[in-house]
């Protein structure tokens, strides 16, 4: 456990940041009165998400690798972080959907039918529900975590000077 203490720390910070982001989205009306903007503005979450990975791998490089980190070391560290975040994704989604913003699904279902995004109520309900979002968040977390890790580890690796 000691070897991955920083990964655990940053994974937990990522999860807390995710929950706080959802509170922010709710407070500004993206889950209710401004739901029409949700599908666009929710993507801004990528900025703090990437920054968490950057700060995590920078700290790992400085503290555990004494300023010298290979791509492989950065990759391993980021993947451990991603694994932890992914394992918690269903719980995180449950907290978001049942505690933080239980009105989101009814609102987005109504909006998607009104705008013609989904042609029927049943179609919208089949897409916008807790089980589907738990699966989507787990798969999305894993994919985006791996991609982010690859990119951040590449840029933070110690350059070999010749």
Short mmCIF file of C-alpha atoms in Angstrom, two decimals:
data_model
loop_
_atom_site.label_atom_id
_atom_site.label_comp_id
_atom_site.label_asym_id
_atom_site.label_seq_id
_atom_site.Cartn_x
_atom_site.Cartn_y
_atom_site.Cartn_z
CA UNK A 1 0.00 0.00 0.00
CA UNK A 2 2.83 2.38 0.77
CA UNK A 3 4.05 2.16 -2.84
CA UNK A 4 0.73 3.43 -4.18
CA UNK A 5 -0.20 5.91 -1.44
CA UNK A 6 0.01 8.86 -3.84
CA UNK A 7 -2.16 7.10 -6.42
CA UNK A 8 -4.77 6.39 -3.73
CA UNK A 9 -4.62 10.00 -2.52
CA UNK A 10 -5.05 11.45 -6.01
CA UNK A 11 -7.76 8.95 -6.98
CA UNK A 12 -9.76 9.97 -3.91
CA UNK A 13 -9.19 13.65 -4.74
CA UNK A 14 -10.41 12.94 -8.29
CA UNK A 15 -13.59 11.33 -6.94
CA UNK A 16 -14.24 14.24 -4.56
CA UNK A 17 -13.60 16.69 -7.41
CA UNK A 18 -16.10 14.78 -9.57
CA UNK A 19 -18.77 15.02 -6.88
CA UNK A 20 -18.09 18.73 -6.38
CA UNK A 21 -18.32 19.28 -10.14
CA UNK A 22 -21.76 17.67 -10.13
CA UNK A 23 -22.84 19.93 -7.27
CA UNK A 24 -21.63 22.91 -9.32
CA UNK A 25 -23.51 21.71 -12.41
CA UNK A 26 -26.66 21.36 -10.33
CA UNK A 27 -26.24 24.78 -8.69
CA UNK A 28 -25.89 26.58 -12.04
CA UNK A 29 -28.98 24.82 -13.37
CA UNK A 30 -27.40 22.39 -15.83
CA UNK A 31 -29.58 19.61 -14.39
CA UNK A 32 -32.79 21.66 -14.47
CA UNK A 33 -33.46 25.12 -15.91
CA UNK A 34 -30.38 25.16 -18.19
CA UNK A 35 -30.41 21.47 -19.08
CA UNK A 36 -30.24 22.52 -22.75
CA UNK A 37 -26.60 23.55 -22.13
CA UNK A 38 -25.63 20.47 -20.12
CA UNK A 39 -24.39 18.34 -22.99
CA UNK A 40 -21.96 21.10 -23.97
CA UNK A 41 -20.78 22.52 -20.65
CA UNK A 42 -20.35 19.19 -18.86
CA UNK A 43 -17.39 18.55 -21.17
CA UNK A 44 -15.48 21.32 -19.39
CA UNK A 45 -14.96 18.69 -16.67
CA UNK A 46 -12.07 17.45 -18.80
CA UNK A 47 -9.98 20.44 -17.71
CA UNK A 48 -9.89 19.70 -13.96
CA UNK A 49 -9.80 15.97 -14.68
CA UNK A 50 -6.63 16.28 -16.74
CA UNK A 51 -5.12 18.68 -14.20
CA UNK A 52 -5.60 16.13 -11.42
CA UNK A 53 -3.61 13.58 -13.45
CA UNK A 54 -0.90 16.16 -14.17
CA UNK A 55 -0.58 17.14 -10.50
CA UNK A 56 -0.65 13.49 -9.41
CA UNK A 57 2.11 12.39 -11.77
CA UNK A 58 4.18 15.49 -11.01
CA UNK A 59 4.00 14.69 -7.31
CA UNK A 60 4.82 11.03 -8.00
CA UNK A 61 7.83 12.08 -10.07
CA UNK A 62 9.08 14.48 -7.41
CA UNK A 63 8.44 12.48 -4.25
CA UNK A 64 8.75 8.83 -5.24
CA UNK A 65 11.12 9.03 -8.20
CA UNK A 66 13.28 11.94 -7.00
CA UNK A 67 12.60 13.99 -10.11
CA UNK A 68 13.44 11.21 -12.57
CA UNK A 69 10.43 9.38 -14.00
CA UNK A 70 10.33 7.14 -17.03
CA UNK A 71 7.30 6.87 -19.27
CA UNK A 72 6.72 3.36 -17.91
CA UNK A 73 6.76 4.58 -14.30
CA UNK A 74 4.34 7.40 -15.11
CA UNK A 75 2.14 5.03 -17.06
CA UNK A 76 2.00 2.52 -14.21
CA UNK A 77 1.21 5.23 -11.66
CA UNK A 78 -1.56 6.75 -13.82
CA UNK A 79 -3.05 3.34 -14.54
CA UNK A 80 -3.20 2.50 -10.83
CA UNK A 81 -4.99 5.79 -10.26
CA UNK A 82 -7.36 5.05 -13.14
CA UNK A 83 -8.09 1.57 -11.78
CA UNK A 84 -9.03 2.98 -8.38
CA UNK A 85 -11.25 5.71 -9.87
CA UNK A 86 -12.87 3.14 -12.18
CA UNK A 87 -13.61 0.75 -9.31
CA UNK A 88 -15.40 3.58 -7.52
CA UNK A 89 -17.22 4.83 -10.64
CA UNK A 90 -20.51 2.99 -9.96
CA UNK A 91 -20.61 4.26 -6.36
CA UNK A 92 -19.70 7.77 -7.51
CA UNK A 93 -22.51 7.66 -10.08
CA UNK A 94 -24.94 6.35 -7.48
CA UNK A 95 -24.08 9.26 -5.14
CA UNK A 96 -24.50 11.74 -7.99
CA UNK A 97 -27.80 10.31 -9.20
CA UNK A 98 -29.51 9.58 -5.89
CA UNK A 99 -28.09 12.15 -3.48
CA UNK A 100 -26.69 15.14 -5.37
CA UNK A 101 -29.10 15.43 -8.27
CA UNK A 102 -32.00 12.95 -8.23
CA UNK A 103 -34.01 15.28 -10.49
CA UNK A 104 -31.50 14.97 -13.36
CA UNK A 105 -32.95 11.84 -14.99
CA UNK A 106 -36.59 13.04 -15.09
CA UNK A 107 -35.43 16.43 -16.41
CA UNK A 108 -33.10 15.09 -19.08
CA UNK A 109 -35.66 12.50 -20.17
CA UNK A 110 -38.31 15.19 -20.65
CA UNK A 111 -35.83 17.49 -22.42
CA UNK A 112 -34.60 14.78 -24.78
CA UNK A 113 -38.14 13.90 -25.84
CA UNK A 114 -39.19 17.57 -26.19
CA UNK A 115 -36.22 18.35 -28.43
CA UNK A 116 -36.54 15.17 -30.47
CA UNK A 117 -33.21 13.76 -29.35
CA UNK A 118 -35.16 10.65 -28.43
CA UNK A 119 -38.36 9.95 -30.30
CA UNK A 120 -40.24 8.29 -27.44
CA UNK A 121 -40.40 8.51 -23.67
CA UNK A 122 -39.51 4.82 -23.42
CA UNK A 123 -36.41 5.30 -25.57
CA UNK A 124 -35.28 8.21 -23.39
CA UNK A 125 -35.94 6.26 -20.19
CA UNK A 126 -33.97 3.30 -21.52
CA UNK A 127 -30.96 5.58 -22.05
CA UNK A 128 -31.19 7.99 -19.11
CA UNK A 129 -31.24 5.78 -16.03
CA UNK A 130 -28.96 4.87 -13.15
CA UNK A 131 -27.92 1.44 -14.41
CA UNK A 132 -26.98 2.72 -17.86
CA UNK A 133 -25.08 5.67 -16.37
CA UNK A 134 -23.21 3.36 -13.98
CA UNK A 135 -22.04 1.27 -16.94
CA UNK A 136 -21.23 4.35 -19.04
CA UNK A 137 -19.30 6.04 -16.24
CA UNK A 138 -17.29 2.89 -15.53
CA UNK A 139 -16.33 2.35 -19.17
CA UNK A 140 -15.79 6.07 -19.80
CA UNK A 141 -13.64 6.45 -16.69
CA UNK A 142 -11.44 3.57 -17.74
CA UNK A 143 -11.01 4.75 -21.34
CA UNK A 144 -10.45 8.42 -20.52
CA UNK A 145 -8.14 7.54 -17.63
CA UNK A 146 -5.96 5.38 -19.87
CA UNK A 147 -5.82 8.02 -22.62
CA UNK A 148 -5.08 10.81 -20.13
CA UNK A 149 -2.42 8.69 -18.45
CA UNK A 150 -0.70 7.94 -21.76
CA UNK A 151 -0.55 11.62 -22.68
CA UNK A 152 0.44 12.97 -19.26
CA UNK A 153 3.07 10.26 -18.69
CA UNK A 154 4.57 11.04 -22.09
CA UNK A 155 4.93 14.75 -21.34
CA UNK A 156 6.13 14.33 -17.74
CA UNK A 157 8.73 11.64 -18.37
CA UNK A 158 12.28 12.73 -17.74
CA UNK A 159 13.93 13.71 -20.99
CA UNK A 160 17.14 11.83 -21.76
CA UNK A 161 19.87 14.31 -22.62
CA UNK A 162 22.49 13.32 -25.15
#
